[in-house]
Tab-separated table of C-alpha atoms in Angstrom:
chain	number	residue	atom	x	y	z
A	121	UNK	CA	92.450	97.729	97.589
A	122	UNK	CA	95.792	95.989	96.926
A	123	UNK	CA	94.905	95.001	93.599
A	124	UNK	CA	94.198	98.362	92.671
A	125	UNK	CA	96.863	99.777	94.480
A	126	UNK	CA	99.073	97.885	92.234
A	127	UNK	CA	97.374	98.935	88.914
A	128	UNK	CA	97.594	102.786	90.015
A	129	UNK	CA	101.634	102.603	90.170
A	130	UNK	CA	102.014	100.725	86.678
A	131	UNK	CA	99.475	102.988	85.613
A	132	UNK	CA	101.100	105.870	86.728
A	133	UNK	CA	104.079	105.353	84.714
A	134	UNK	CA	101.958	106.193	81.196
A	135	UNK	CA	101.485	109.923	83.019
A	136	UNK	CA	104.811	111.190	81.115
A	137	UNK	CA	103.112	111.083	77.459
A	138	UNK	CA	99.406	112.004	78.272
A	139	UNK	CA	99.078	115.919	77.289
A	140	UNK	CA	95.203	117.480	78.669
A	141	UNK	CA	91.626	118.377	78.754
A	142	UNK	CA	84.828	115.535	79.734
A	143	UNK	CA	82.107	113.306	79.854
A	144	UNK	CA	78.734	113.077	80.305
A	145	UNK	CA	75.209	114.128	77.909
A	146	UNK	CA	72.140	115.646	78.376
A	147	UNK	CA	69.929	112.827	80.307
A	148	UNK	CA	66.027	112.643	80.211
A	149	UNK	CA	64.215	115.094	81.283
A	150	UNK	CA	66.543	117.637	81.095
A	151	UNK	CA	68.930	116.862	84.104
A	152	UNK	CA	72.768	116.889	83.411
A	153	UNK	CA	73.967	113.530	83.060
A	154	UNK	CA	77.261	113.050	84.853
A	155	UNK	CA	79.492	109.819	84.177
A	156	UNK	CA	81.458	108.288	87.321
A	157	UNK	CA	83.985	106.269	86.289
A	158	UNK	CA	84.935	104.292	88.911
A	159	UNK	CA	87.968	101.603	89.651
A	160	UNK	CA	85.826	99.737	92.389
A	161	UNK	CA	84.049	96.114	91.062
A	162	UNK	CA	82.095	93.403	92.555
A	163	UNK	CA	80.447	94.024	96.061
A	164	UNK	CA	82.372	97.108	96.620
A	165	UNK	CA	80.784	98.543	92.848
A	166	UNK	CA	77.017	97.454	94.124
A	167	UNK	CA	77.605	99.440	97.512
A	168	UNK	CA	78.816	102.121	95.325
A	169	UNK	CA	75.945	102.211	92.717
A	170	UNK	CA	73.250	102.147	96.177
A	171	UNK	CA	74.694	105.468	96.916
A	172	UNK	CA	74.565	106.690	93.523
A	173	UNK	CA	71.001	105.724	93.490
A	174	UNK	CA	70.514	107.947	96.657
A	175	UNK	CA	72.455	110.698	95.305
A	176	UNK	CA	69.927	110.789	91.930
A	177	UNK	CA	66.736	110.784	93.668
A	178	UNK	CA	68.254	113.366	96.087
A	179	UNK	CA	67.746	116.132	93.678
A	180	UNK	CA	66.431	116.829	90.553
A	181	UNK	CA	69.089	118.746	87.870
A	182	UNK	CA	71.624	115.798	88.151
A	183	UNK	CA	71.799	112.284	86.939
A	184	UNK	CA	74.899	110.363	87.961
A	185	UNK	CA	75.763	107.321	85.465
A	186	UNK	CA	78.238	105.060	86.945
A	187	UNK	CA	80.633	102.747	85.571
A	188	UNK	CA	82.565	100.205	86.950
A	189	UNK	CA	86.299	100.248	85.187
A	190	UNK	CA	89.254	99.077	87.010
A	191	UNK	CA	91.464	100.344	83.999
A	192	UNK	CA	93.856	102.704	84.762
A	193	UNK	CA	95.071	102.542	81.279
A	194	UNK	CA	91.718	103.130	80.040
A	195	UNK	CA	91.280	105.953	82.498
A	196	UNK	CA	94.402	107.745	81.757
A	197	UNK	CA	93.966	107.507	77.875
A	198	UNK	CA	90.709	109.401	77.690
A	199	UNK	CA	91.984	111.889	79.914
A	200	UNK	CA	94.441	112.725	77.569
A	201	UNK	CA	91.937	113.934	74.902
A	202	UNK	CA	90.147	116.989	74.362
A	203	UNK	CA	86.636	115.439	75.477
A	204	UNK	CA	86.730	113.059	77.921
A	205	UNK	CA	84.376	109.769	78.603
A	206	UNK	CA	83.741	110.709	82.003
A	207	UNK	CA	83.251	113.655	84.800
A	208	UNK	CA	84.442	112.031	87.900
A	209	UNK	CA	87.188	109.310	89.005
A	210	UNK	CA	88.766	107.930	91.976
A	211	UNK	CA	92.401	107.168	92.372
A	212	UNK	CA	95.366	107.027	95.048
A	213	UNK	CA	96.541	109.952	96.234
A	214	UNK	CA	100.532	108.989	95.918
A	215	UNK	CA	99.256	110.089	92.427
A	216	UNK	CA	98.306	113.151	92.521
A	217	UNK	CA	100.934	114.982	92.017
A	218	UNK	CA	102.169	113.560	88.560
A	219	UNK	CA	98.744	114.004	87.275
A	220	UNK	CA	98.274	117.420	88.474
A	221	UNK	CA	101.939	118.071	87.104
A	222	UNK	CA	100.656	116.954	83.549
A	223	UNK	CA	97.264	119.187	83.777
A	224	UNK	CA	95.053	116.617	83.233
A	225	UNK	CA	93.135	117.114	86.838
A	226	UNK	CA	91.221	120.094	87.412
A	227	UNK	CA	91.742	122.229	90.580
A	228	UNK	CA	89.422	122.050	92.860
A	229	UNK	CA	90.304	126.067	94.706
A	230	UNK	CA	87.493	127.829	92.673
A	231	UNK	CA	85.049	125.338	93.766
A	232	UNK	CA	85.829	124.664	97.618
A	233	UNK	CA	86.034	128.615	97.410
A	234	UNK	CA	82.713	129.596	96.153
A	235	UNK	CA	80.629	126.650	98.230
A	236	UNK	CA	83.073	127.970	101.293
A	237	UNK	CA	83.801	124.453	101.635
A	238	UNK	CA	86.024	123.240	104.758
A	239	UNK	CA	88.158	121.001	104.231
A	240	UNK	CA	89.854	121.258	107.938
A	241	UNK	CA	87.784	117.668	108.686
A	242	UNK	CA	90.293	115.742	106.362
A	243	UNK	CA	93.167	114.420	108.212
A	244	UNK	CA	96.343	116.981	108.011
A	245	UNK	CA	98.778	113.556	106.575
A	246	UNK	CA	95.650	112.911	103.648
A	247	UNK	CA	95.128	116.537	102.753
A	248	UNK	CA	98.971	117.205	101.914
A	249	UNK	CA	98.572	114.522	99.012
A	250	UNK	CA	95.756	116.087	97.676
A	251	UNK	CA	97.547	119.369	97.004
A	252	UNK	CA	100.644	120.491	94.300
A	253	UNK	CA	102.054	123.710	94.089
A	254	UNK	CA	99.553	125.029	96.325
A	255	UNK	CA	96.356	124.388	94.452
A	256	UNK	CA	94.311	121.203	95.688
A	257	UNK	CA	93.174	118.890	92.819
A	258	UNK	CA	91.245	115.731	94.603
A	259	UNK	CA	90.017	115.038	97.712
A	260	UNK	CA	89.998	111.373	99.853
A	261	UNK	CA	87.049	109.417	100.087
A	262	UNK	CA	88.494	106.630	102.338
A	263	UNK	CA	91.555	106.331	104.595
A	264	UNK	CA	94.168	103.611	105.108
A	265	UNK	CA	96.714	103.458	108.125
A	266	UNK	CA	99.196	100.301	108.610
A	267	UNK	CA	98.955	98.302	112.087
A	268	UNK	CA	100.547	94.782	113.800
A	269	UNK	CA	97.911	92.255	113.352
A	270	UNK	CA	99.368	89.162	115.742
A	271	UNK	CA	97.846	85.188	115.595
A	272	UNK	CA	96.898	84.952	119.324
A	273	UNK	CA	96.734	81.081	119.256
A	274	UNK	CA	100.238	81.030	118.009
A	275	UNK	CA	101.347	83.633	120.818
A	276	UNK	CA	99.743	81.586	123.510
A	277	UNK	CA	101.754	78.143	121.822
A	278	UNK	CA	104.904	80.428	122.051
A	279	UNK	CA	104.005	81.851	125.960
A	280	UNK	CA	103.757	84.870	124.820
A	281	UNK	CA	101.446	86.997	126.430
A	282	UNK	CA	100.292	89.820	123.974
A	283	UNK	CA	102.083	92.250	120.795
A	284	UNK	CA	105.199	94.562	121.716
A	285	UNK	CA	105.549	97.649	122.426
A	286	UNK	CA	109.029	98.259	121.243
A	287	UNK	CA	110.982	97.000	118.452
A	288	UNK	CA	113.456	95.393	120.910
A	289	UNK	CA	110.475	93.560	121.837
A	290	UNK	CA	108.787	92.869	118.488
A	291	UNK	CA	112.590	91.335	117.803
A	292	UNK	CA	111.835	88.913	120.682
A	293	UNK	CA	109.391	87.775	119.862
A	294	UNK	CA	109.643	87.325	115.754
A	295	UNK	CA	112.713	84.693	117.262
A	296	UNK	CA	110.175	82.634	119.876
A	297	UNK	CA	107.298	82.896	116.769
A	298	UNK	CA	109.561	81.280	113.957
A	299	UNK	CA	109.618	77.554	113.737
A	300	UNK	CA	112.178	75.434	112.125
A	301	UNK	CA	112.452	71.757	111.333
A	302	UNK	CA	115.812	70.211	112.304
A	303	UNK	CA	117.184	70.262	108.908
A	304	UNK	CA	116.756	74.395	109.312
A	305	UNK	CA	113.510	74.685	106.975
A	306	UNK	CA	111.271	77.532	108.168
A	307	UNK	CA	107.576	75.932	108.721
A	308	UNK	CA	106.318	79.081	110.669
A	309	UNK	CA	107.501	82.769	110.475
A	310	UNK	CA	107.658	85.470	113.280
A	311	UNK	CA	107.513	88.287	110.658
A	312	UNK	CA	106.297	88.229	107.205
A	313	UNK	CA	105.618	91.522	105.050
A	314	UNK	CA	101.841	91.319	103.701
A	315	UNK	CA	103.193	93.314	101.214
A	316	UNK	CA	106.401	94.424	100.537
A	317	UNK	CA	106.442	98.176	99.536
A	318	UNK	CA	104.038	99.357	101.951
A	319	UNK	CA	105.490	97.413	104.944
A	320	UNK	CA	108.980	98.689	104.454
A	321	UNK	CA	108.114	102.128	103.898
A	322	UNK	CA	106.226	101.791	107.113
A	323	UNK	CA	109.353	100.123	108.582
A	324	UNK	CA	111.153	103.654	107.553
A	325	UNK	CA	108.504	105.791	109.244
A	326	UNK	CA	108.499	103.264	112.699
A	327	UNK	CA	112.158	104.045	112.773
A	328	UNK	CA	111.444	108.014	112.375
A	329	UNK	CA	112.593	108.245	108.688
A	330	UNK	CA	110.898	109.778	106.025
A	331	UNK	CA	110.867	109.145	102.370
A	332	UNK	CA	110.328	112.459	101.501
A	333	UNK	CA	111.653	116.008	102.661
A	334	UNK	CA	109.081	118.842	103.494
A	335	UNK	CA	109.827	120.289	99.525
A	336	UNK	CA	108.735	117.332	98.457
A	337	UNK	CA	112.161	115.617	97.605
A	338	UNK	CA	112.924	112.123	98.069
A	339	UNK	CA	114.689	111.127	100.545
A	340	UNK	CA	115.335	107.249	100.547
A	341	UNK	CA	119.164	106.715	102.421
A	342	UNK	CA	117.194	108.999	105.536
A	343	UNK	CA	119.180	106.925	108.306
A	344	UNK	CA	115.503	106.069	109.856
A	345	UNK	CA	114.411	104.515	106.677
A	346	UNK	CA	118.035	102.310	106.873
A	347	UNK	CA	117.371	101.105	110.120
A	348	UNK	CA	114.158	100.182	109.288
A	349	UNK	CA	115.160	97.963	106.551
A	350	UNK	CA	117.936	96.704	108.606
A	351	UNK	CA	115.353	95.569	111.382
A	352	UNK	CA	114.010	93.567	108.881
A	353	UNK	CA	117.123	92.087	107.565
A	354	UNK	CA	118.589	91.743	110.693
A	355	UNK	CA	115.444	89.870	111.598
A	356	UNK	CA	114.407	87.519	108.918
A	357	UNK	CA	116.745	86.737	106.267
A	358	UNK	CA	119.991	87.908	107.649
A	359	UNK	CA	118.818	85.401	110.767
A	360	UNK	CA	117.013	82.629	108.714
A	361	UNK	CA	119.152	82.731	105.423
A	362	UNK	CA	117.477	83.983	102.321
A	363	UNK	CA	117.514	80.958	100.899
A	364	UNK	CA	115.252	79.694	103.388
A	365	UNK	CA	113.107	82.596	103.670
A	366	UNK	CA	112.682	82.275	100.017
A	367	UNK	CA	111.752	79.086	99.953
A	368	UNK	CA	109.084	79.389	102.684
A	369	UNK	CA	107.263	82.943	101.812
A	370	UNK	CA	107.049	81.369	97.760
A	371	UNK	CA	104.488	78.357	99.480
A	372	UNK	CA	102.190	81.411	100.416
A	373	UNK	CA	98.928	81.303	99.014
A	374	UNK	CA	96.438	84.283	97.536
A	375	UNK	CA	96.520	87.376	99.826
A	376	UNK	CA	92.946	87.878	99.130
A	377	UNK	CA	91.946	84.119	99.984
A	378	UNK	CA	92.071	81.711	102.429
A	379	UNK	CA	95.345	80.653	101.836
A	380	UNK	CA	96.567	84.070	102.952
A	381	UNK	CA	99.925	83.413	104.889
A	382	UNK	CA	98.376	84.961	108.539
A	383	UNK	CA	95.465	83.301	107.712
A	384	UNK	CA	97.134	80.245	107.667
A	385	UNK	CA	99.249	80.597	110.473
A	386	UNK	CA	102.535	80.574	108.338
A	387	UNK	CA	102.782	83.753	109.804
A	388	UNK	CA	102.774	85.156	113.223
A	389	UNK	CA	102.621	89.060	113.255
A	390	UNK	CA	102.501	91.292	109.869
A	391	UNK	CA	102.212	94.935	109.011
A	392	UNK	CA	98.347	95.744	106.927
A	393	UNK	CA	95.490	97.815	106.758
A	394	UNK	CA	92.249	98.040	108.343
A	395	UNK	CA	90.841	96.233	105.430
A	396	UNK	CA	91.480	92.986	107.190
A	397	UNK	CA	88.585	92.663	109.486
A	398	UNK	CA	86.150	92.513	106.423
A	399	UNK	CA	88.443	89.742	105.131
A	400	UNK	CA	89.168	88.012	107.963
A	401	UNK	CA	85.732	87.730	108.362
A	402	UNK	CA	85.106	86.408	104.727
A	403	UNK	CA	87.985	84.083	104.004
A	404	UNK	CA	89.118	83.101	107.872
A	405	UNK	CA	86.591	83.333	110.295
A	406	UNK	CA	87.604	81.066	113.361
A	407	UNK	CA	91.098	82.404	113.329
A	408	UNK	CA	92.062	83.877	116.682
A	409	UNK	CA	93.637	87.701	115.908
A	410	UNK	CA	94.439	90.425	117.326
A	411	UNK	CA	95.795	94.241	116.275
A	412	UNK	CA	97.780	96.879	117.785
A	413	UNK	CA	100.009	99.790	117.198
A	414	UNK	CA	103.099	99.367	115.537
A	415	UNK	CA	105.995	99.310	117.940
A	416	UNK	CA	108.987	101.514	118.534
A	417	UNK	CA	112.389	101.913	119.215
A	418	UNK	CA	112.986	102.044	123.006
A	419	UNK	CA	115.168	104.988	122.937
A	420	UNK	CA	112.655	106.875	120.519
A	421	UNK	CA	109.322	106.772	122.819
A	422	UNK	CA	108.447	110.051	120.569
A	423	UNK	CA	107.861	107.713	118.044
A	424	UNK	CA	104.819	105.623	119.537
A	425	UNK	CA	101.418	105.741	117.548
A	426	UNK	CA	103.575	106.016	114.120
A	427	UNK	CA	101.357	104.322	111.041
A	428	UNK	CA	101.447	104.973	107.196
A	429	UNK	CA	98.145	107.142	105.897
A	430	UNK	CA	97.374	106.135	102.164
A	431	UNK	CA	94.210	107.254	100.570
A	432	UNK	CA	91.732	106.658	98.028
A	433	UNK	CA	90.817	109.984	96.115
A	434	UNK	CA	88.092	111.753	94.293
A	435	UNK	CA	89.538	113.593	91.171
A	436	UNK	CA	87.522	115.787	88.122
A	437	UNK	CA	89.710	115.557	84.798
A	438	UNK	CA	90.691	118.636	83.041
A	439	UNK	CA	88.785	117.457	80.043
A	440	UNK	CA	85.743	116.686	82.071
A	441	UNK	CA	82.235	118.073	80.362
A	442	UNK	CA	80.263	118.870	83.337
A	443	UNK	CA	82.634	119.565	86.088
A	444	UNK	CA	80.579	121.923	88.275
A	445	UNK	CA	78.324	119.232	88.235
A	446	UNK	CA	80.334	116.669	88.724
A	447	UNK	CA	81.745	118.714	91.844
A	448	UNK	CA	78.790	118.504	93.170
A	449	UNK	CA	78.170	114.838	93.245
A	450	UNK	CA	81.703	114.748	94.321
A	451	UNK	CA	79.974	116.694	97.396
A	452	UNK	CA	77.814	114.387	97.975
A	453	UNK	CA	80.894	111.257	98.415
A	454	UNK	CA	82.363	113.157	100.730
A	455	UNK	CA	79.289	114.051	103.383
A	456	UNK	CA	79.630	112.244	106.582
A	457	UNK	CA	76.181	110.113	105.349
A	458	UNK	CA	77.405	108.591	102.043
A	459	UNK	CA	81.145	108.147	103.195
A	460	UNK	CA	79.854	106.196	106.164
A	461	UNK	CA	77.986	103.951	104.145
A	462	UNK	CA	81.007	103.918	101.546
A	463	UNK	CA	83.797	102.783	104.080
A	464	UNK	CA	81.557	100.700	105.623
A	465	UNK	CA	80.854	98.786	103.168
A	466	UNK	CA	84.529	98.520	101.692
A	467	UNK	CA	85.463	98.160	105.323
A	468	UNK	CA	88.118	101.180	104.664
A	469	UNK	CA	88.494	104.128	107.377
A	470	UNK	CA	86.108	107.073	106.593
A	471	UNK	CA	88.308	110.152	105.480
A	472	UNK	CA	87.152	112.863	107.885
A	473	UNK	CA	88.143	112.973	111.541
A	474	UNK	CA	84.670	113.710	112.726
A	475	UNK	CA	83.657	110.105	112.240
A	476	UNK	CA	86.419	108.367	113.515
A	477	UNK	CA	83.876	107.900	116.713
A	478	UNK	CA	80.645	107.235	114.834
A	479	UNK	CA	79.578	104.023	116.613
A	480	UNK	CA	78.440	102.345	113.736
A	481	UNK	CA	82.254	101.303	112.864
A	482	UNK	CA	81.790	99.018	116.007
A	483	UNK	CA	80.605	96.387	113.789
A	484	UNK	CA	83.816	96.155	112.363
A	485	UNK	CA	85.911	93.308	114.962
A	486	UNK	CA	88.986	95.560	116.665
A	487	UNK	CA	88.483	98.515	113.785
A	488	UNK	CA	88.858	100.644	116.619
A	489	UNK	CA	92.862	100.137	116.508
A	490	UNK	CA	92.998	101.434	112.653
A	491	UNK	CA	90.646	104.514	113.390
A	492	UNK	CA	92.715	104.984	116.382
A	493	UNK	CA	95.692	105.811	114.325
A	494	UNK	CA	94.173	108.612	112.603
A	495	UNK	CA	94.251	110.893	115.336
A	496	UNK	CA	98.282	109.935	115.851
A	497	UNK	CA	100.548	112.885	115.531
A	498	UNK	CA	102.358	110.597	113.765
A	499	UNK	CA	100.705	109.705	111.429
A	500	UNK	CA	103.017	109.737	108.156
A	501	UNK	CA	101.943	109.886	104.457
A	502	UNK	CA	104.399	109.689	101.181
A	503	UNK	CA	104.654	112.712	99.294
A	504	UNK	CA	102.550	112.690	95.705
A	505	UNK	CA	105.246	114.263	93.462
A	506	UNK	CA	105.796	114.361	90.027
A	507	UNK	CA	107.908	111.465	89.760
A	508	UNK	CA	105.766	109.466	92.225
A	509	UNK	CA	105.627	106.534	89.907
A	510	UNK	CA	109.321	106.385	89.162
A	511	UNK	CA	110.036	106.623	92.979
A	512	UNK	CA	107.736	104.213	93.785
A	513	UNK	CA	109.289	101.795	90.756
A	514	UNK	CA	112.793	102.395	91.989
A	515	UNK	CA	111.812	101.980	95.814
A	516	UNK	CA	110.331	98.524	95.045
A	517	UNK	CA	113.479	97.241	93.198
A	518	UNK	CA	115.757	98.431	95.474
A	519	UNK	CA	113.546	96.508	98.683
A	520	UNK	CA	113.756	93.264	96.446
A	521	UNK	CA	116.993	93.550	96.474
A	522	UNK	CA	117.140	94.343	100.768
A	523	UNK	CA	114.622	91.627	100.991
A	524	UNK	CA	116.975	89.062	98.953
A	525	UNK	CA	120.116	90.348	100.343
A	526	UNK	CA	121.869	91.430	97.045
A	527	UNK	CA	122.048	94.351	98.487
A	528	UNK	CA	122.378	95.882	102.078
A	529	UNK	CA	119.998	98.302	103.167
A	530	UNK	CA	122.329	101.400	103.050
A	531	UNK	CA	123.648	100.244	99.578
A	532	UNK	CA	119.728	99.542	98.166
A	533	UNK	CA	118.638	102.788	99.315
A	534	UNK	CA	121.440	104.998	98.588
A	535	UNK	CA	121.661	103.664	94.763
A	536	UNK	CA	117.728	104.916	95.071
A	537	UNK	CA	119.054	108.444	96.497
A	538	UNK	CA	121.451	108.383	93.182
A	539	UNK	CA	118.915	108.070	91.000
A	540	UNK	CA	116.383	110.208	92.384
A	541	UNK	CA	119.138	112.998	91.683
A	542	UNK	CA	117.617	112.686	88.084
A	543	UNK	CA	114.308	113.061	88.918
A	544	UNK	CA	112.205	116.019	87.371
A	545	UNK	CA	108.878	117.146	87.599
């Protein structure tokens, strides 16, 4: 999911010079062929093509072709033609917007309209991405939310007894968690971001900022966002030294491998998503985990049960050939029986509320905590604008900065707030 998080936001940047308007022939037998071109690959692509294979022998006047491409180039180049290559995509909805903005997504109103489709199962902080200017243009197929995953073997070493609550606390702790030899080299870290963007926009919303105003504005320098930056700061390199920090988090290995910093026990508590317990599984099974809400500031109890939302989306280009049919395969994704099997198997959260008690996500070790979060009223999600991408591009340089302490928080994220004064859609 990382990986193709990452490929959506450089991807995203190509939006500006694609103009508009499918995919998809006659099959045998006279059904409609429909092509799903999808960004999913290896295990996750074979659970995908199982439910494909359901969906075809469901009914008889559709046959769904899928393709594994995890090209966003690719993607966004034959959407900018007058006949696409395919019907059906999936994408992230921080992107929605900008696509939508460029008319090279097709509204889904008519549809949900005419099938009287509801769409009031799909959590309130995931729908709001999926609409611009009032018409909705995709729809989420799986669910992400942020928790504190803690190494209980290195709590018991450090006598603690179990996560924070508060940030005061979480503070605590990161200091009795983070080991130093006596010539001050880190060897073990209290606090280490499993990924940089996501964790300190998280930070932000933990804090009770917000990136984005209800218009849809950015809003980077919010003093929440600041002072969740400066937790960080205050916390790791502005404690450690940078230099040291720097030297310590480059020795981490893959994140998707065994050499995975938490994995490892380099690091004691970080910020991810409910992705992990499929990971931990595969690439660190004996270590000794733990998960639990993210913690908040003492004198803001409001803000307890606060996660980030992200999603994975379902989208029909503007240029698609078959789009009614393709909107109803996209039907199909989203009923409670394929999305089970789909998040399941990707070990993702299921995007409607009604199955965030299906037992058969008890299989999943402590998956409870990340379903859990769904139902937060606090549960925060970054606006998909038009300039989502150059947001996002100036938001990561700016944390680099934080992180490395060229820059202080308030200084990183007001030079953001400058240039997001240029922003257009």
């Amino acid at each position: 999911m990382r990986r193709r998080l990452l490929g959506a936001l450089a991807a995203s940047a190509l939006v500006a010079a694609l103009g508009a308007c499918g995919g998809g022939d006659e099959a045998s037998g006279g059904k409609t062929e429909v092509v799903f071109s999808y960004l999913w690959a290896g295990e996750e692509a074979a659970a995908l093509e199982k439910i494909i294979t359901d969906f075809n022998a469901s009914q008889d006047k559709i046959t769904v072709k899928g393709v594994s491409s995890p090209d966003f180039q690719k993607q966004l180049t034959s959407m900018s033609g007058a006949q696409g290559s395919f019907d059906i995509s999936d994408h992230f909805g921080s992107g929605v917007g900008a696509w939508a903005s460029k008319g090279i997504l097709t509204p889904l109103d008519d549809f949900i309209k005419a099938d009287g489709y509801d769409t009031k199962d799909f959590p309130a902080a995931a729908m709001s991405q999926m609409v611009y200017q009032g018409k909705t243009y995709s729809m989420p197929i799986a669910l992400h939310t942020q928790m504190l995953l803690y190494n209980k073997k290195l709590y018991a070493e450090a006598g603690l007894a179990g996560p924070p609550k508060t940030t005061e606390e979480w503070a605590e702790q990161i200091a009795k968690l983070t080991k130093r030899g006596a010539d001050g080299t880190i060897t073990q870290l209290g606090y280490a971001n499993a990924e940089i963007n996501t964790s300190f926009t998280t930070l932000g919303f933990m804090f009770g900022g917000s990136w984005d105003d209800q218009s849809g504005a950015s809003t980077p320098a919010n003093p929440g966002n600041v002072a969740g930056l400066s937790f960080y700061t205050d916390n790791i390199p502005g404690k450690y030294g940078v230099e040291q920090v720097r030297k310590f988090t480059s020795g981490f290995g893959e994140y998707a491998s065994a050499q995975n910093a938490f994995y490892t026990g380099k690091a004691a508590t970080i910020i991810d998503g409910e992705w992990q317990p499929v990971a931990i599984k595969k690439f660190a099974p004996t270590l000794e985990w733990g998960v639990a809400p993210l913690p908040y500031p003492s004198a803001q109890p409001n803000l307890a049960g606060t996660t980030q939302v992200t999603t994975s989306t379902l989208f029909i280009p503007r240029n698609a050939k078959h789009p009614k049919e393709a909107w109803e395969f996209m039907k199909y994704l989203l009923a409670k029986d394929a999305m089970t099997k789909f998040s399941l198997a990707l070990g993702n959260l299921p995007a409607r509320t009604s199955l965030v008690d299906d037992p058969q996500y008890k299989a999943l070790p402590q998956f409870d905590a990340w379903l859990g979060a769904l139902k937060s009223t606090n549960a925060r999600s970054l606006a998909s604008s038009p300039w989502a991408a150059q947001y996002t591009a100036d938001l990561a340089q700016a944390f680099d900065d934080i992180a490395q302490q060229r820059k202080a928080p308030n200084d990183g994220l007001a030079g953001v707030a400058q240039k997001a004064k240029s922003y257009a859609p």
